[in-house]
């Protein structure tokens, strides 16, 4: 097998020790002679995986007891409508901060279900920054505020979150979950598809404050109801068992590496390598995001023209790099620097960028 340097935006790199462990034990889990995905989701063995993953996540992410952890399906995208279904009453308004394509999609799904309001937006500047936002100007009867903590496509990230006022704050963290510590006191709900930073596709993590959960709509079909899923410990129906298993292994791996604090340190170190290469290139590479809003997870940049970009991406592909093309909606290049991407791979990429520049300047 040849080595590739996987910079995919999602699904993306999974820590090598996790893949090795899954290979060793997934097909004969704890001497059961059964693969994880062959076991009943009602069996004690699967329950061990399920609650083990939840406990490990609570542990490494320092999730307070007053939050419920759910394992749901339908991706982060289903959360775009589950959030308003559960929390937006007819006489209320939901307030969205627009920082990229995913927040636009979240707003669109909510607007099909109730009243929405845009609190702030950086659309006019091609989503190069996180717009100044505070919670003092919210409309009366605001049900919740919705943020996207990391903008996977444009490459921006909230450096810190605004201080919470008296309105619930709900955050899509699909592309930076588990990459830095969370100020839980300022957030009421976090959700994330697992396939970027927390494992494989199929499971969606939802972490929700119990006092918010109490306010959820009780008139929903059970499979769309947070209350139902919480009451059933995310075993209302068959959960994505293999995906939950992998998330548990990822959480264990993070703990062994030194926890989420260490993930944050590594992310800074790795991202700085690529941003330095961009900043020192005299405009050969130009970053999309404003410096103060730069994402540590998705680094987006362009070259002088599309031909040069194509050449860069082609040569990168030949050199073993995977996933460096920007999202199809915006073009350019994107380096996805998730937890599982090794420092060594980022160094090799940085050197490749410098060599390419020296050749084509
Ligand atoms: C990838 C992504 C999504 C969509 O996730 P799915 O699991 O494919 O529905 C939503 N929000 C953000 C920020 C993302 O990066």
CSV table of C-alpha atoms and ligand atoms in Angstrom, one decimal:
chain,number,residue,atom,x,y,z
A,1,UNK,CA,0.0,0.0,0.0
A,2,UNK,CA,1.5,3.4,-0.9
A,3,UNK,CA,1.1,6.3,1.6
A,4,UNK,CA,-1.3,9.0,0.8
A,5,UNK,CA,-1.5,12.3,2.6
A,6,UNK,CA,-5.2,12.6,3.3
A,7,UNK,CA,-6.5,16.2,3.5
A,8,UNK,CA,-10.1,15.3,2.7
A,9,UNK,CA,-12.8,17.7,4.0
A,10,UNK,CA,-15.2,15.0,5.1
A,11,UNK,CA,-15.4,12.1,5.3
A,12,UNK,CA,-11.8,12.5,6.2
A,13,UNK,CA,-8.7,11.0,7.8
A,14,UNK,CA,-9.2,8.8,10.8
A,15,UNK,CA,-6.4,8.2,13.3
A,16,UNK,CA,-4.2,5.3,12.2
A,17,UNK,CA,-4.3,3.6,15.6
A,18,UNK,CA,-8.1,3.7,15.5
A,19,UNK,CA,-8.2,2.0,12.1
A,20,UNK,CA,-5.7,-0.6,13.3
A,21,UNK,CA,-7.7,-1.3,16.5
A,22,UNK,CA,-10.9,-1.5,14.5
A,23,UNK,CA,-9.3,-4.0,12.1
A,24,UNK,CA,-8.1,-6.1,15.0
A,25,UNK,CA,-11.3,-6.2,17.0
A,26,UNK,CA,-14.2,-5.2,14.9
A,27,UNK,CA,-14.7,-8.6,13.4
A,28,UNK,CA,-14.4,-10.5,16.6
A,29,UNK,CA,-15.3,-8.1,19.3
A,30,UNK,CA,-14.1,-9.1,22.8
A,31,UNK,CA,-14.0,-12.9,21.9
A,32,UNK,CA,-17.7,-12.8,20.9
A,33,UNK,CA,-16.9,-14.3,17.5
A,34,UNK,CA,-19.1,-11.6,16.2
A,35,UNK,CA,-18.4,-8.4,14.3
A,36,UNK,CA,-19.6,-5.2,16.0
A,37,UNK,CA,-22.2,-4.7,13.2
A,38,UNK,CA,-23.5,-8.2,13.7
A,39,UNK,CA,-24.5,-7.7,17.3
A,40,UNK,CA,-27.9,-6.9,18.6
A,41,UNK,CA,-28.1,-3.2,19.6
A,42,UNK,CA,-30.0,-4.5,22.7
A,43,UNK,CA,-27.1,-6.8,23.8
A,44,UNK,CA,-24.9,-6.1,26.8
A,45,UNK,CA,-21.9,-6.1,24.5
A,46,UNK,CA,-23.2,-3.4,22.3
A,47,UNK,CA,-24.4,-1.4,25.3
A,48,UNK,CA,-20.9,-1.4,26.5
A,49,UNK,CA,-19.8,0.1,23.3
A,50,UNK,CA,-22.6,2.6,23.2
A,51,UNK,CA,-22.4,3.9,26.8
A,52,UNK,CA,-18.6,3.5,26.8
A,53,UNK,CA,-18.5,6.0,23.8
A,54,UNK,CA,-20.8,8.4,25.5
A,55,UNK,CA,-18.8,8.3,28.8
A,56,UNK,CA,-15.5,8.7,27.0
A,57,UNK,CA,-16.8,11.7,25.1
A,58,UNK,CA,-18.1,13.3,28.3
A,59,UNK,CA,-14.8,12.7,29.9
A,60,UNK,CA,-12.5,14.1,27.2
A,61,UNK,CA,-14.8,17.0,26.2
A,62,UNK,CA,-15.5,17.9,29.9
A,63,UNK,CA,-19.3,17.8,29.1
A,64,UNK,CA,-21.1,18.8,32.4
A,65,UNK,CA,-23.6,16.4,33.9
A,66,UNK,CA,-26.4,18.9,33.0
A,67,UNK,CA,-26.0,18.0,29.3
A,68,UNK,CA,-27.4,15.0,27.6
A,69,UNK,CA,-25.3,13.3,24.9
A,70,UNK,CA,-27.3,11.8,21.9
A,71,UNK,CA,-26.2,9.6,19.0
A,72,UNK,CA,-28.5,10.4,16.1
A,73,UNK,CA,-28.7,9.7,12.4
A,74,UNK,CA,-29.4,11.8,9.3
A,75,UNK,CA,-26.1,13.8,9.5
A,76,UNK,CA,-25.7,17.4,10.6
A,77,UNK,CA,-28.2,18.2,7.8
A,78,UNK,CA,-31.1,16.6,9.6
A,79,UNK,CA,-30.3,18.8,12.6
A,80,UNK,CA,-30.9,21.8,10.4
A,81,UNK,CA,-34.6,20.9,10.6
A,82,UNK,CA,-34.7,19.0,13.9
A,83,UNK,CA,-33.6,22.1,15.8
A,84,UNK,CA,-36.5,24.3,14.6
A,85,UNK,CA,-38.9,21.3,14.8
A,86,UNK,CA,-38.0,20.9,18.5
A,87,UNK,CA,-37.4,24.5,19.6
A,88,UNK,CA,-39.2,27.0,17.3
A,89,UNK,CA,-42.8,27.7,18.2
A,90,UNK,CA,-45.2,29.5,15.9
A,91,UNK,CA,-45.1,32.8,17.9
A,92,UNK,CA,-41.3,32.8,18.1
A,93,UNK,CA,-38.3,33.7,15.9
A,94,UNK,CA,-35.1,31.8,15.4
A,95,UNK,CA,-32.0,33.9,14.9
A,96,UNK,CA,-29.2,32.8,12.6
A,97,UNK,CA,-25.6,34.0,12.1
A,98,UNK,CA,-24.6,33.5,8.5
A,99,UNK,CA,-21.0,32.6,8.1
A,100,UNK,CA,-21.0,30.3,5.1
A,101,UNK,CA,-22.9,27.7,3.0
A,102,UNK,CA,-23.8,25.5,5.9
A,103,UNK,CA,-25.3,28.3,7.9
A,104,UNK,CA,-27.3,29.3,4.8
A,105,UNK,CA,-28.6,25.7,4.6
A,106,UNK,CA,-29.5,25.7,8.3
A,107,UNK,CA,-31.4,29.0,7.9
A,108,UNK,CA,-33.2,27.7,4.8
A,109,UNK,CA,-34.5,24.6,6.5
A,110,UNK,CA,-35.6,26.6,9.5
A,111,UNK,CA,-37.4,29.1,7.3
A,112,UNK,CA,-39.5,26.3,5.9
A,113,UNK,CA,-40.7,25.6,9.5
A,114,UNK,CA,-41.1,29.0,11.2
A,115,UNK,CA,-40.0,32.6,11.5
A,116,UNK,CA,-36.4,33.3,11.1
A,117,UNK,CA,-34.1,36.3,11.4
A,118,UNK,CA,-30.5,37.0,10.4
A,119,UNK,CA,-28.6,38.3,13.3
A,120,UNK,CA,-25.4,39.0,11.4
A,121,UNK,CA,-23.8,37.9,8.2
A,122,UNK,CA,-20.5,38.1,6.3
A,123,UNK,CA,-22.0,37.1,3.0
A,124,UNK,CA,-21.2,40.5,1.5
A,125,UNK,CA,-17.5,39.9,2.0
A,126,UNK,CA,-17.6,36.4,0.5
A,127,UNK,CA,-17.7,34.9,4.0
A,128,UNK,CA,-14.1,35.9,4.6
A,129,UNK,CA,-14.7,36.7,8.3
A,130,UNK,CA,-16.9,36.0,11.3
A,131,UNK,CA,-19.1,39.0,11.5
A,132,UNK,CA,-19.2,41.0,14.8
A,133,UNK,CA,-22.1,39.5,16.7
A,134,UNK,CA,-23.6,40.0,20.1
A,135,UNK,CA,-26.8,38.9,21.6
A,136,UNK,CA,-28.2,42.3,22.7
A,137,UNK,CA,-30.2,43.0,19.6
A,138,UNK,CA,-32.2,39.9,19.4
A,139,UNK,CA,-35.9,40.2,18.3
A,140,UNK,CA,-38.4,39.7,21.1
A,141,UNK,CA,-39.5,36.1,21.5
A,142,UNK,CA,-36.3,34.7,20.1
A,143,UNK,CA,-36.4,30.9,20.4
A,144,UNK,CA,-32.7,30.4,20.0
A,145,UNK,CA,-29.5,31.7,18.2
A,146,UNK,CA,-27.8,29.4,15.7
A,147,UNK,CA,-24.1,29.6,14.9
A,148,UNK,CA,-21.7,27.6,12.8
A,149,UNK,CA,-18.5,27.3,14.7
A,150,UNK,CA,-16.2,26.4,11.8
A,151,UNK,CA,-17.0,27.1,8.2
A,152,UNK,CA,-15.7,24.1,6.3
A,153,UNK,CA,-16.1,25.6,2.9
A,154,UNK,CA,-14.8,29.1,3.3
A,155,UNK,CA,-12.2,28.4,6.0
A,156,UNK,CA,-13.3,30.6,8.9
A,157,UNK,CA,-13.8,29.8,12.5
A,158,UNK,CA,-15.1,31.6,15.6
A,159,UNK,CA,-12.0,32.3,17.7
A,160,UNK,CA,-14.2,32.6,20.7
A,161,UNK,CA,-18.0,32.6,21.2
A,162,UNK,CA,-20.1,35.6,22.3
A,163,UNK,CA,-21.1,35.6,26.0
A,164,UNK,CA,-24.5,34.0,26.4
A,165,UNK,CA,-27.5,36.2,27.4
A,166,UNK,CA,-30.9,34.7,28.2
A,167,UNK,CA,-31.5,33.0,24.9
A,168,UNK,CA,-30.4,29.4,24.1
A,169,UNK,CA,-27.3,29.2,21.8
A,170,UNK,CA,-27.2,26.2,19.4
A,171,UNK,CA,-24.0,25.5,17.4
A,172,UNK,CA,-23.2,23.4,14.4
A,173,UNK,CA,-19.7,22.1,15.2
A,174,UNK,CA,-19.5,19.5,12.5
A,175,UNK,CA,-16.0,20.5,11.4
A,176,UNK,CA,-14.3,21.5,14.6
A,177,UNK,CA,-15.9,19.3,17.2
A,178,UNK,CA,-13.3,17.8,19.6
A,179,UNK,CA,-10.6,20.1,18.3
A,180,UNK,CA,-10.7,22.6,21.1
A,181,UNK,CA,-12.2,23.0,24.6
A,182,UNK,CA,-15.7,24.3,24.8
A,183,UNK,CA,-17.0,27.1,27.1
A,184,UNK,CA,-20.1,25.1,28.0
A,185,UNK,CA,-21.6,28.0,30.0
A,186,UNK,CA,-22.1,30.0,26.7
A,187,UNK,CA,-23.6,27.2,24.7
A,188,UNK,CA,-26.8,25.2,25.1
A,189,UNK,CA,-26.6,22.7,22.3
A,190,UNK,CA,-23.8,21.4,20.0
A,191,UNK,CA,-24.2,19.1,17.1
A,192,UNK,CA,-21.8,17.5,14.7
A,193,UNK,CA,-21.7,14.8,12.0
A,194,UNK,CA,-18.9,12.5,13.1
A,195,UNK,CA,-17.2,12.1,9.8
A,196,UNK,CA,-14.9,15.1,10.0
A,197,UNK,CA,-13.4,15.1,13.5
A,198,UNK,CA,-15.1,12.3,15.5
A,199,UNK,CA,-15.1,9.2,13.4
A,200,UNK,CA,-17.0,7.9,10.4
A,201,UNK,CA,-20.2,9.0,8.7
A,202,UNK,CA,-23.5,7.6,10.0
A,203,UNK,CA,-23.6,9.0,13.5
A,204,UNK,CA,-24.4,12.6,14.5
A,205,UNK,CA,-23.4,13.8,18.0
A,206,UNK,CA,-25.9,16.0,19.7
A,207,UNK,CA,-25.0,17.5,23.1
A,208,UNK,CA,-27.9,19.3,24.7
A,209,UNK,CA,-28.5,21.1,28.0
A,210,UNK,CA,-31.2,19.3,29.9
A,211,UNK,CA,-33.1,22.5,30.7
A,212,UNK,CA,-33.3,23.2,27.0
A,213,UNK,CA,-34.3,19.6,26.3
A,214,UNK,CA,-37.2,20.1,28.8
A,215,UNK,CA,-38.6,22.9,26.5
A,216,UNK,CA,-38.6,20.7,23.3
A,217,UNK,CA,-41.8,20.2,21.4
A,218,UNK,CA,-43.6,17.1,22.6
A,219,UNK,CA,-46.0,16.9,19.6
A,220,UNK,CA,-43.4,15.6,17.1
A,221,UNK,CA,-43.2,12.1,15.6
A,222,UNK,CA,-41.0,10.3,18.0
A,223,UNK,CA,-38.1,9.7,15.6
A,224,UNK,CA,-37.7,13.5,15.2
A,225,UNK,CA,-38.0,14.3,18.9
A,226,UNK,CA,-34.9,15.0,21.1
A,227,UNK,CA,-37.0,14.1,24.1
A,228,UNK,CA,-37.8,10.6,22.8
A,229,UNK,CA,-34.1,9.9,21.8
A,230,UNK,CA,-32.9,11.1,25.2
A,231,UNK,CA,-35.5,9.0,27.0
A,232,UNK,CA,-34.4,6.0,25.1
A,233,UNK,CA,-30.6,6.7,25.6
A,234,UNK,CA,-30.3,7.0,21.7
A,235,UNK,CA,-31.6,3.4,21.4
A,236,UNK,CA,-35.2,4.4,20.3
A,237,UNK,CA,-34.4,2.6,17.1
A,238,UNK,CA,-31.3,0.8,15.8
A,239,UNK,CA,-28.4,3.2,16.1
A,240,UNK,CA,-25.5,3.2,13.6
A,241,UNK,CA,-23.6,0.7,15.7
A,242,UNK,CA,-20.4,0.6,13.8
A,243,UNK,CA,-20.2,4.3,13.6
A,244,UNK,CA,-20.8,4.7,17.3
A,245,UNK,CA,-18.0,2.1,17.9
A,246,UNK,CA,-15.6,4.1,15.8
A,247,UNK,CA,-16.5,7.3,17.6
A,248,UNK,CA,-15.7,5.5,20.9
A,249,UNK,CA,-12.3,4.5,19.6
A,250,UNK,CA,-11.6,8.1,18.4
A,251,UNK,CA,-12.5,9.4,21.9
A,252,UNK,CA,-10.1,6.9,23.5
A,253,UNK,CA,-7.4,7.9,21.0
A,254,UNK,CA,-7.8,11.5,21.9
A,255,UNK,CA,-7.6,10.7,25.6
A,256,UNK,CA,-4.4,8.7,25.0
A,257,UNK,CA,-2.9,11.6,23.1
A,258,UNK,CA,-3.4,14.0,26.0
A,259,UNK,CA,-7.0,15.1,25.5
A,260,UNK,CA,-8.8,17.9,23.6
A,261,UNK,CA,-6.3,20.5,24.9
A,262,UNK,CA,-3.6,18.5,23.1
A,263,UNK,CA,-5.7,18.4,20.0
A,264,UNK,CA,-6.0,22.2,20.1
A,265,UNK,CA,-2.3,22.6,20.5
A,266,UNK,CA,-1.6,20.3,17.5
A,267,UNK,CA,-4.2,22.1,15.4
A,268,UNK,CA,-2.5,25.4,16.0
A,269,UNK,CA,0.9,24.1,15.3
A,270,UNK,CA,-0.1,22.4,12.1
A,271,UNK,CA,-2.3,25.2,10.8
A,272,UNK,CA,0.5,27.7,11.5
A,273,UNK,CA,2.8,25.8,9.1
A,274,UNK,CA,0.4,26.2,6.2
A,275,UNK,CA,-0.6,29.8,7.0
A,276,UNK,CA,3.1,30.7,7.3
A,277,UNK,CA,3.8,29.2,3.9
A,278,UNK,CA,0.9,31.3,2.5
A,279,UNK,CA,1.9,34.5,4.3
A,280,UNK,CA,5.6,34.2,3.2
A,281,UNK,CA,4.7,33.5,-0.4
A,282,UNK,CA,4.5,37.2,-1.4
A,283,UNK,CA,1.0,36.6,-2.9
A,284,UNK,CA,1.9,33.4,-4.8
A,285,UNK,CA,-0.7,31.8,-2.5
A,286,UNK,CA,-3.5,34.0,-1.2
A,287,UNK,CA,-5.6,33.0,1.8
A,288,UNK,CA,-9.4,33.5,1.5
A,289,UNK,CA,-10.1,34.2,5.2
A,290,UNK,CA,-9.2,37.4,7.0
A,291,UNK,CA,-6.4,36.7,9.4
A,292,UNK,CA,-8.5,37.2,12.5
A,293,UNK,CA,-11.1,34.7,11.4
A,294,UNK,CA,-8.8,32.0,10.1
A,295,UNK,CA,-9.9,28.4,10.7
A,296,UNK,CA,-7.4,26.0,12.2
A,297,UNK,CA,-9.4,23.1,10.6
A,298,UNK,CA,-9.9,24.2,7.0
A,299,UNK,CA,-7.3,26.4,5.3
A,300,UNK,CA,-8.5,27.9,2.1
A,301,UNK,CA,-6.3,29.6,-0.5
A,302,UNK,CA,-6.0,30.4,-4.2
A,303,UNK,CA,-3.2,30.7,-6.6
A,304,UNK,CA,-2.8,33.5,-9.2
A,305,UNK,CA,-5.0,32.0,-11.8
A,306,UNK,CA,-7.0,28.9,-12.5
A,307,UNK,CA,-4.4,27.3,-14.7
A,308,UNK,CA,-1.8,27.5,-12.0
A,309,UNK,CA,-4.3,26.1,-9.5
A,310,UNK,CA,-5.0,23.2,-11.7
A,311,UNK,CA,-1.3,22.5,-12.1
A,312,UNK,CA,-0.8,22.7,-8.4
A,313,UNK,CA,-3.6,20.3,-7.7
A,314,UNK,CA,-2.4,17.9,-10.4
A,315,UNK,CA,1.1,17.9,-9.2
A,316,UNK,CA,-0.1,17.5,-5.6
A,317,UNK,CA,-2.2,14.5,-6.7
A,318,UNK,CA,0.8,12.9,-8.3
A,319,UNK,CA,2.8,13.4,-5.1
A,320,UNK,CA,0.3,11.5,-3.1
A,321,UNK,CA,-1.9,14.4,-1.7
A,322,UNK,CA,-5.6,13.7,-1.5
A,323,UNK,CA,-8.5,16.2,-1.1
A,324,UNK,CA,-6.7,19.5,-1.7
A,325,UNK,CA,-9.3,20.9,-4.1
A,326,UNK,CA,-11.6,23.5,-2.7
A,327,UNK,CA,-15.3,22.8,-2.3
A,328,UNK,CA,-17.0,22.5,-5.7
A,329,UNK,CA,-19.0,25.7,-5.0
A,330,UNK,CA,-16.0,28.0,-4.5
A,331,UNK,CA,-13.0,26.4,-6.2
A,332,UNK,CA,-9.4,27.1,-5.2
A,333,UNK,CA,-7.6,24.9,-2.7
A,334,UNK,CA,-8.4,23.7,0.8
A,335,UNK,CA,-6.3,21.9,3.4
A,336,UNK,CA,-8.4,20.1,5.9
A,337,UNK,CA,-6.4,19.9,9.1
A,338,UNK,CA,-8.5,17.7,11.3
A,339,UNK,CA,-7.4,16.0,14.5
A,340,UNK,CA,-6.4,12.8,12.7
A,341,UNK,CA,-4.0,14.5,10.2
A,342,UNK,CA,-0.4,13.9,11.3
A,343,UNK,CA,2.0,16.7,11.8
A,344,UNK,CA,4.4,14.9,9.4
A,345,UNK,CA,1.9,15.1,6.6
A,346,UNK,CA,1.4,18.8,7.1
A,347,UNK,CA,5.2,19.3,7.0
A,348,UNK,CA,5.4,17.4,3.8
A,349,UNK,CA,2.6,19.5,2.3
A,350,UNK,CA,4.2,22.7,3.4
A,351,UNK,CA,7.5,21.6,1.7
A,352,UNK,CA,5.6,20.7,-1.4
A,353,UNK,CA,3.9,24.1,-1.5
A,354,UNK,CA,7.3,25.9,-1.1
A,355,UNK,CA,8.9,23.8,-3.8
A,356,UNK,CA,6.0,24.3,-6.2
A,357,UNK,CA,6.2,28.0,-5.6
A,358,UNK,CA,10.0,28.2,-6.3
A,359,UNK,CA,9.5,26.2,-9.5
A,360,UNK,CA,6.6,28.4,-10.8
A,361,UNK,CA,7.3,31.9,-9.5
B,1,LIG,C1,-20.2,18.7,6.6
B,1,LIG,C2,-21.0,19.7,7.3
B,1,LIG,C3,-22.4,19.6,7.4
B,1,LIG,C4,-23.1,18.5,6.7
B,1,LIG,O1,-23.0,17.3,7.3
B,1,LIG,P1,-23.8,16.0,6.9
B,1,LIG,O2,-23.4,15.1,8.0
B,1,LIG,O3,-23.3,15.7,5.6
B,1,LIG,O4,-25.2,16.3,6.9
B,1,LIG,C5,-23.0,20.6,8.1
B,1,LIG,N1,-22.4,21.6,8.7
B,1,LIG,C6,-21.0,21.7,8.6
B,1,LIG,C7,-20.4,22.9,9.3
B,1,LIG,C8,-20.3,20.8,7.9
B,1,LIG,O5,-19.0,21.0,7.8
